[in-house]
JSON list of C-alpha atoms in Angstrom, two decimals:
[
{"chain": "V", "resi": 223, "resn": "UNK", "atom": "CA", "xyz": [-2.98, -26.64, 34.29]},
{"chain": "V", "resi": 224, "resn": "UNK", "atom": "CA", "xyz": [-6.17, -24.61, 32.68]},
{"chain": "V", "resi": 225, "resn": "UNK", "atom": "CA", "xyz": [-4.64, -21.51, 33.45]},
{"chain": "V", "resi": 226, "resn": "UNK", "atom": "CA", "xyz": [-1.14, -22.41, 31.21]},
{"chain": "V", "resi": 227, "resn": "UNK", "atom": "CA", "xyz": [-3.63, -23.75, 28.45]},
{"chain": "V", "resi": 228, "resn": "UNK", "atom": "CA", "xyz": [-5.44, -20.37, 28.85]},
{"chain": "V", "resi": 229, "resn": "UNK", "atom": "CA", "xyz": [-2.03, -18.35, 28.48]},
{"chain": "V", "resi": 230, "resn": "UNK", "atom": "CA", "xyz": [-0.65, -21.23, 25.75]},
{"chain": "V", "resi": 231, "resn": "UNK", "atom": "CA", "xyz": [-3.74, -20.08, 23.85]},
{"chain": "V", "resi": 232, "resn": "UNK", "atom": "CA", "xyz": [-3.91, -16.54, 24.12]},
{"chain": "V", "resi": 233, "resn": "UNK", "atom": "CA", "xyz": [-0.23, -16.57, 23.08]},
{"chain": "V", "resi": 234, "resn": "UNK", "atom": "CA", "xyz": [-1.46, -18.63, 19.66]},
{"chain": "V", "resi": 235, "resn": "UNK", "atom": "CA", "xyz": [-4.42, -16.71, 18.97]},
{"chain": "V", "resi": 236, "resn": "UNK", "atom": "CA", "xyz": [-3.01, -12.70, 19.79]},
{"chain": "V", "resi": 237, "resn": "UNK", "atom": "CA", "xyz": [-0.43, -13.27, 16.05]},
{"chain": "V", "resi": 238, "resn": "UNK", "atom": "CA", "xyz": [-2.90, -15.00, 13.96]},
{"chain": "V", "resi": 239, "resn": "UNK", "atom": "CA", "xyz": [-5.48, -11.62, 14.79]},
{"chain": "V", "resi": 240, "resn": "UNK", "atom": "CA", "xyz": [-2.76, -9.03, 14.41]},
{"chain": "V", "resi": 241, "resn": "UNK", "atom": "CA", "xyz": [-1.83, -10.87, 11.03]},
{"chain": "V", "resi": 242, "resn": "UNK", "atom": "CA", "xyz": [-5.28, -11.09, 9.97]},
{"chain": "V", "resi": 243, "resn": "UNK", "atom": "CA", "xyz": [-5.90, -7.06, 10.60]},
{"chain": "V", "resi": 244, "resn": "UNK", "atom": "CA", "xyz": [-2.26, -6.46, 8.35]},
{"chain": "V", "resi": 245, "resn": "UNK", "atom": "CA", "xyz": [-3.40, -8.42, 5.59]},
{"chain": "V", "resi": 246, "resn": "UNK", "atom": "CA", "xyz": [-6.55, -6.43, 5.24]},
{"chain": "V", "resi": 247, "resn": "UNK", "atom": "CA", "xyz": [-4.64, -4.26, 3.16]},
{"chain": "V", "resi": 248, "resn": "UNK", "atom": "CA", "xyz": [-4.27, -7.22, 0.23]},
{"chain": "V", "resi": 249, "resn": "UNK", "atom": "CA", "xyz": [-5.87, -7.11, -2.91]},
{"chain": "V", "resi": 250, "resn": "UNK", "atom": "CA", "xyz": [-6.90, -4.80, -5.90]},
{"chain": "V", "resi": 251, "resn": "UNK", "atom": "CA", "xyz": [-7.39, -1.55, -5.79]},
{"chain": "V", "resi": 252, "resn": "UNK", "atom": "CA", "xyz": [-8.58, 1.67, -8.20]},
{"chain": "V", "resi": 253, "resn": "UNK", "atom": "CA", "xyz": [-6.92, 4.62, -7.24]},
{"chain": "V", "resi": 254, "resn": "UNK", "atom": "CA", "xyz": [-8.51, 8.21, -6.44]},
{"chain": "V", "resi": 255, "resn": "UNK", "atom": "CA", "xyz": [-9.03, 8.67, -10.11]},
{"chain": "V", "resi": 256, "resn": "UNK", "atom": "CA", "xyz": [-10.20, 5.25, -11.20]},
{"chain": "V", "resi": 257, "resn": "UNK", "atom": "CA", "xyz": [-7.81, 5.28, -13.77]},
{"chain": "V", "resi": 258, "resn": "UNK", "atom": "CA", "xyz": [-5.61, 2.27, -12.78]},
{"chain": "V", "resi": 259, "resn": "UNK", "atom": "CA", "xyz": [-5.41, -0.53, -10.24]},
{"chain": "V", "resi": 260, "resn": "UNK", "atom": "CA", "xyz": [-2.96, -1.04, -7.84]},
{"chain": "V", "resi": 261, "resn": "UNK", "atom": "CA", "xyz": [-2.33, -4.80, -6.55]},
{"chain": "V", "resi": 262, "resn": "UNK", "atom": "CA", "xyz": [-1.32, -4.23, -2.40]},
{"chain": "V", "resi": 263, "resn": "UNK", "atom": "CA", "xyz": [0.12, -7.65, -1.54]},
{"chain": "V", "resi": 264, "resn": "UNK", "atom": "CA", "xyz": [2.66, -9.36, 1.14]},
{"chain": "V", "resi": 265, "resn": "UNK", "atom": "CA", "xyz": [5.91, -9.67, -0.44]},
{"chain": "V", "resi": 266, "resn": "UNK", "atom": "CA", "xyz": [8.62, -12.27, 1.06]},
{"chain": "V", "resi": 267, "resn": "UNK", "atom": "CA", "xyz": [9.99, -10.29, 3.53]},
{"chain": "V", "resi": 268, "resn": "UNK", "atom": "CA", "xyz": [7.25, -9.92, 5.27]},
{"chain": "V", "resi": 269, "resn": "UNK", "atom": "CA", "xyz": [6.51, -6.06, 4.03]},
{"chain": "V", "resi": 270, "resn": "UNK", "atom": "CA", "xyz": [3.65, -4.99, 1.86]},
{"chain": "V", "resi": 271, "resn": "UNK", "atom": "CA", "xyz": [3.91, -3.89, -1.81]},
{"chain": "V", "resi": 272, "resn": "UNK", "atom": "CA", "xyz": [1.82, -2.38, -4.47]},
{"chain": "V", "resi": 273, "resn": "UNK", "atom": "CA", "xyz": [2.11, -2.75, -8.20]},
{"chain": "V", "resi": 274, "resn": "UNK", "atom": "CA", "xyz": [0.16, -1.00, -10.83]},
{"chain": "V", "resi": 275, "resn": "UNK", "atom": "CA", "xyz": [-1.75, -4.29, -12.72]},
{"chain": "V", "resi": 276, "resn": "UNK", "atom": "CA", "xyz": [-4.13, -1.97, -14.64]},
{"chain": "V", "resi": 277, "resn": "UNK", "atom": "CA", "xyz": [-4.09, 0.88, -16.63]},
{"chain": "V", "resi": 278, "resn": "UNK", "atom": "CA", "xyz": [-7.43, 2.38, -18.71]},
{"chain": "V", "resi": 279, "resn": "UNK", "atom": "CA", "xyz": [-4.85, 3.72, -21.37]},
{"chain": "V", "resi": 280, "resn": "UNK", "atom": "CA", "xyz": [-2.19, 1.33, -21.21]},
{"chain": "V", "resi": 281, "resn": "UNK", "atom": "CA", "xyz": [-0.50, 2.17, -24.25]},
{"chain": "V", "resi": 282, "resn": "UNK", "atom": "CA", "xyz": [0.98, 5.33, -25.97]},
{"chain": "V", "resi": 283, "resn": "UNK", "atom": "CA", "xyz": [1.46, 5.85, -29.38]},
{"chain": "V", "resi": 284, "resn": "UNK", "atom": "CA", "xyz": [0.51, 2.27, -29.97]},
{"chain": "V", "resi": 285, "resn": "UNK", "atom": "CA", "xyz": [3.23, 1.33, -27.56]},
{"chain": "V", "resi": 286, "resn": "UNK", "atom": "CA", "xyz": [2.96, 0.49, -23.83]},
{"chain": "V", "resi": 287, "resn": "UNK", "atom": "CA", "xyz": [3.46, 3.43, -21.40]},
{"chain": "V", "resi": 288, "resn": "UNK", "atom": "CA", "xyz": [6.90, 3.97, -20.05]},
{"chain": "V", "resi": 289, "resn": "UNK", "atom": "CA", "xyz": [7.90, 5.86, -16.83]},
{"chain": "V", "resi": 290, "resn": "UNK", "atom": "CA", "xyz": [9.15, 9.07, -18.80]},
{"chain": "V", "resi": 291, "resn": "UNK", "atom": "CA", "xyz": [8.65, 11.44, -16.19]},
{"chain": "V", "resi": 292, "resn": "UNK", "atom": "CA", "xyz": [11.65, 9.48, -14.00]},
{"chain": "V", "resi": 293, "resn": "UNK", "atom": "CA", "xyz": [14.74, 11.32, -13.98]},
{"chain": "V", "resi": 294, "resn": "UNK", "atom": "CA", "xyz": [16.46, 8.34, -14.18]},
{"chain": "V", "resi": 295, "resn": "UNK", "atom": "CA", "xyz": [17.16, 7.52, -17.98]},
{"chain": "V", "resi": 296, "resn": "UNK", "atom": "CA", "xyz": [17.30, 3.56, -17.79]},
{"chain": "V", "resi": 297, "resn": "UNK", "atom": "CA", "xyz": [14.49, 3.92, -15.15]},
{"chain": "V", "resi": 298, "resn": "UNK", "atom": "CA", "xyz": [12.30, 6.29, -17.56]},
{"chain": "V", "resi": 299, "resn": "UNK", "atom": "CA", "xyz": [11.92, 3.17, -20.08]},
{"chain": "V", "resi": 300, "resn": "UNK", "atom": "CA", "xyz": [10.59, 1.02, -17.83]},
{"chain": "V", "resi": 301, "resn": "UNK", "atom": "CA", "xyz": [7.09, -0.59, -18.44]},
{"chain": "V", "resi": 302, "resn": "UNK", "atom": "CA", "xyz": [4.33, 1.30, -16.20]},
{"chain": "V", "resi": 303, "resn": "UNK", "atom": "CA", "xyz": [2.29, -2.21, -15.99]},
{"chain": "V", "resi": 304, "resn": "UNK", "atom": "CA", "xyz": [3.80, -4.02, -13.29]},
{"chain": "V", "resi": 305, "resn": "UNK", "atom": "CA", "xyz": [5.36, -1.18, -11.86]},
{"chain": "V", "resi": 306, "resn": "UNK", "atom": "CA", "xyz": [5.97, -1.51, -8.11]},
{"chain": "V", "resi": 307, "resn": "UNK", "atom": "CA", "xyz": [4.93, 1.98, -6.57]},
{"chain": "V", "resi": 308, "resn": "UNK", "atom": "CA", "xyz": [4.40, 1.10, -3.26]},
{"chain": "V", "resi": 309, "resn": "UNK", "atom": "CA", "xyz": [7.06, -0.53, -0.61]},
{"chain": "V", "resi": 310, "resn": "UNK", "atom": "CA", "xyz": [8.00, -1.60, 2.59]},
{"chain": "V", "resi": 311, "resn": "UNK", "atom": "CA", "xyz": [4.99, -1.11, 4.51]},
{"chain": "V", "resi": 312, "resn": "UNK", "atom": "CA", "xyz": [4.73, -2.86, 7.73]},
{"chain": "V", "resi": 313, "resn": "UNK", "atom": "CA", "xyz": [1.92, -2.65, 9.83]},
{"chain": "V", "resi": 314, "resn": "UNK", "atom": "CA", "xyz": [1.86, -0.83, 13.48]},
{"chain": "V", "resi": 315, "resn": "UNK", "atom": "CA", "xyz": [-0.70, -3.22, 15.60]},
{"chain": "V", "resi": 316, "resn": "UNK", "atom": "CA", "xyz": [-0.87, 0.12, 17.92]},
{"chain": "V", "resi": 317, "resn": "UNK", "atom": "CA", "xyz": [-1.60, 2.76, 15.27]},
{"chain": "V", "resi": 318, "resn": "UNK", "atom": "CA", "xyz": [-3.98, 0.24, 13.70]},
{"chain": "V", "resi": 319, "resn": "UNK", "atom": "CA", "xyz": [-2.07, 1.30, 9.95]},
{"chain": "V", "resi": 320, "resn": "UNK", "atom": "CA", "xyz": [1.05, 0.87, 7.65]},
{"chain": "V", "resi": 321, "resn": "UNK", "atom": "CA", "xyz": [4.13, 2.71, 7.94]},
{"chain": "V", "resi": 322, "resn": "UNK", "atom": "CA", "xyz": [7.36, 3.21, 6.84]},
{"chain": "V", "resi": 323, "resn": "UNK", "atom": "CA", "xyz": [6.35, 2.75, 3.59]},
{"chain": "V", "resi": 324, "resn": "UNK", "atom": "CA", "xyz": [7.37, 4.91, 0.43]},
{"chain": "V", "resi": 325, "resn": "UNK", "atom": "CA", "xyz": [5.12, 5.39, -2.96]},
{"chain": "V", "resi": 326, "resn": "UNK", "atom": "CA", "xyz": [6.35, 6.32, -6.06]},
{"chain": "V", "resi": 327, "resn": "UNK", "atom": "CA", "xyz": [3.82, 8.92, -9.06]},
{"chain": "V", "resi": 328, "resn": "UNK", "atom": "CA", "xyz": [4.66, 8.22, -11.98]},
{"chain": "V", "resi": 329, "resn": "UNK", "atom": "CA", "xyz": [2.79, 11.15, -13.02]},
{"chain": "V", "resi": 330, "resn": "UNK", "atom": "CA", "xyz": [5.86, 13.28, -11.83]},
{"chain": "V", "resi": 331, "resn": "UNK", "atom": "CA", "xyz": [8.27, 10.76, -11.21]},
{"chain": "V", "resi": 332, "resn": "UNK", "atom": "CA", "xyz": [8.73, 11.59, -7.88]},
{"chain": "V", "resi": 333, "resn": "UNK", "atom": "CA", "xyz": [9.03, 9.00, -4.45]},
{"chain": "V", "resi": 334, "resn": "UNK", "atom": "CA", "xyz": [7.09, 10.28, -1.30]},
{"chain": "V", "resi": 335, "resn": "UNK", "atom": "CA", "xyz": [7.43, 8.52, 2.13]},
{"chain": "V", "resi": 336, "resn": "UNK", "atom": "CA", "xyz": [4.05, 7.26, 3.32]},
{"chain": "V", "resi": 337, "resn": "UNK", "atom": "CA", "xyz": [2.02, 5.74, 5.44]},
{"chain": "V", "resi": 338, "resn": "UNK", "atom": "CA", "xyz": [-1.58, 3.75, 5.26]},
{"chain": "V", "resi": 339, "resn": "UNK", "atom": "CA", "xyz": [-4.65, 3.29, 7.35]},
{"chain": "V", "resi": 340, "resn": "UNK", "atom": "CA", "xyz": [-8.67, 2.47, 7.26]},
{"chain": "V", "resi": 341, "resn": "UNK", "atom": "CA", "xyz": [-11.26, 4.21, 8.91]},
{"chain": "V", "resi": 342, "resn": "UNK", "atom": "CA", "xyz": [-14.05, 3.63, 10.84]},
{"chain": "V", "resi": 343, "resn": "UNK", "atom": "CA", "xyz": [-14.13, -0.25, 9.80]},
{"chain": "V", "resi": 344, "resn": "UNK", "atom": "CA", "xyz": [-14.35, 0.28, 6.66]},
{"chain": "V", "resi": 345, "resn": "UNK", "atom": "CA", "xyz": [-12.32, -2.06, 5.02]},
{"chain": "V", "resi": 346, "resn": "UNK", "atom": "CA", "xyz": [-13.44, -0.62, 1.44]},
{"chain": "V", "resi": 347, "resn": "UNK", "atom": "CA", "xyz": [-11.31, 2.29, 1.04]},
{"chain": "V", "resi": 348, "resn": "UNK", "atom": "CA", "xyz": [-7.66, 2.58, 2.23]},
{"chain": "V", "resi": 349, "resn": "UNK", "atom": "CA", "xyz": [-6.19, 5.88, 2.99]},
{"chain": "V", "resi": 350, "resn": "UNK", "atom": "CA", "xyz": [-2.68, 6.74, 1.76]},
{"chain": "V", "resi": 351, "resn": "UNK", "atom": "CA", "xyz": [-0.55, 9.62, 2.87]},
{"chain": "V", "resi": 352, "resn": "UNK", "atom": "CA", "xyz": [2.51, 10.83, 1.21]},
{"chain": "V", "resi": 353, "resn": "UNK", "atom": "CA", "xyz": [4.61, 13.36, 2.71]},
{"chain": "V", "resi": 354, "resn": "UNK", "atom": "CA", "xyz": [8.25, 14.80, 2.11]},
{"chain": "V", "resi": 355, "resn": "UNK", "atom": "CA", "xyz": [10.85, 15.60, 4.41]},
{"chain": "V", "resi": 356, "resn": "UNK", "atom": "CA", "xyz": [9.50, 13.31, 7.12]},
{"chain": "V", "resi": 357, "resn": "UNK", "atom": "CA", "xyz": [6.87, 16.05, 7.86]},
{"chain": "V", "resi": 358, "resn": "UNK", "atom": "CA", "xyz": [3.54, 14.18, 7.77]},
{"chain": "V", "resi": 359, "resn": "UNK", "atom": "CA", "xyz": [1.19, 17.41, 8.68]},
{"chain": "V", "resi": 360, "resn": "UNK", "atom": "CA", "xyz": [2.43, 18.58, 4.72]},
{"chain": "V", "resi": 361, "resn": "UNK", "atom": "CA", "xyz": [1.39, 15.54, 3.01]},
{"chain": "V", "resi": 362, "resn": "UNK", "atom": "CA", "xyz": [-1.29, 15.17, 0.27]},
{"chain": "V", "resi": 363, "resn": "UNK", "atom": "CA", "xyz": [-3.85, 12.07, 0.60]},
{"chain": "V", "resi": 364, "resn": "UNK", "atom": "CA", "xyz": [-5.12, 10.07, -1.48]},
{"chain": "V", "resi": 365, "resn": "UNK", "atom": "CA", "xyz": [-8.10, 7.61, -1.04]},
{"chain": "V", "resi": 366, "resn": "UNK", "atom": "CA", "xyz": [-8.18, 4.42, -3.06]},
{"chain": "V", "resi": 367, "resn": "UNK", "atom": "CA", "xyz": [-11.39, 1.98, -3.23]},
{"chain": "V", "resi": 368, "resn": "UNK", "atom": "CA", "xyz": [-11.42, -1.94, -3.31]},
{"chain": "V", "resi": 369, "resn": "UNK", "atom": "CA", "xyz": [-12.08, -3.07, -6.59]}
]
């Protein structure tokens, strides 16, 4: 009987840890240059999401900033505030990071698959890595710090 309580348990406790190390990726962020804040959050499918929740020059021409570098016209009006850049990560218990994700610059209005990870315990700054092409080894990465 012990032994199926041990197992019962084990089976109860293994998801609540492996949620608990996905969910270390919640909360507010600066990005590399400080100039903004990205929100990384679970949305309700179970996948994590950033939006952009603060800008240092939020406005432009006494107007808020649009996404004008999107090629998209109806896109290209759309409020930077609030703007989800990051999607769909889900996090790989064996690779100990976030993948499958995508982020989107509005500084060139371009989407980059990408993926997400800490180092060394340090739950602090989160390591993003954009790449093109599905080639990972030509990706550009960007460190953000927990606000």
């Amino acid at each position: 009987m012990k032994k199926y309580l041990f197992t019962a348990i084990i089976f109860l406790v293994i998801p609540l840890f492996l949620n608990a190390q996905a969910n270390k990726i919640e909360g507010v962020w600066y990005t590399e240059k400080g100039t903004s804040t990205v929100e990384m959050y679970k949305a309700s499918d179970g996948k994590y999401q950033g939006k952009i929740n603060w800008l240092e020059e939020p406005n432009e021409n006494g107007k808020p900033k649009v996404d004008e570098e999107n090629d998209d016209p109806k896109l290209a009006k759309r409020p930077i505030m609030g703007l989800v850049i990051v999607k769909n990560f889900v996090y790989d218990s064996k690779k100990e990071r976030w993948d499958d994700g995508s982020i989107y610059d509005p500084d060139n209005g371009k989407t980059y698959d990408c993926f997400a990870w800490f180092e060394d315990g340090n739950y602090n700054k989160l390591y993003i890595k954009g790449y093109v092409a599905g080639i990972k080894a030509l990706g550009r990465k960007t460190t953000w710090t927990r606000k």
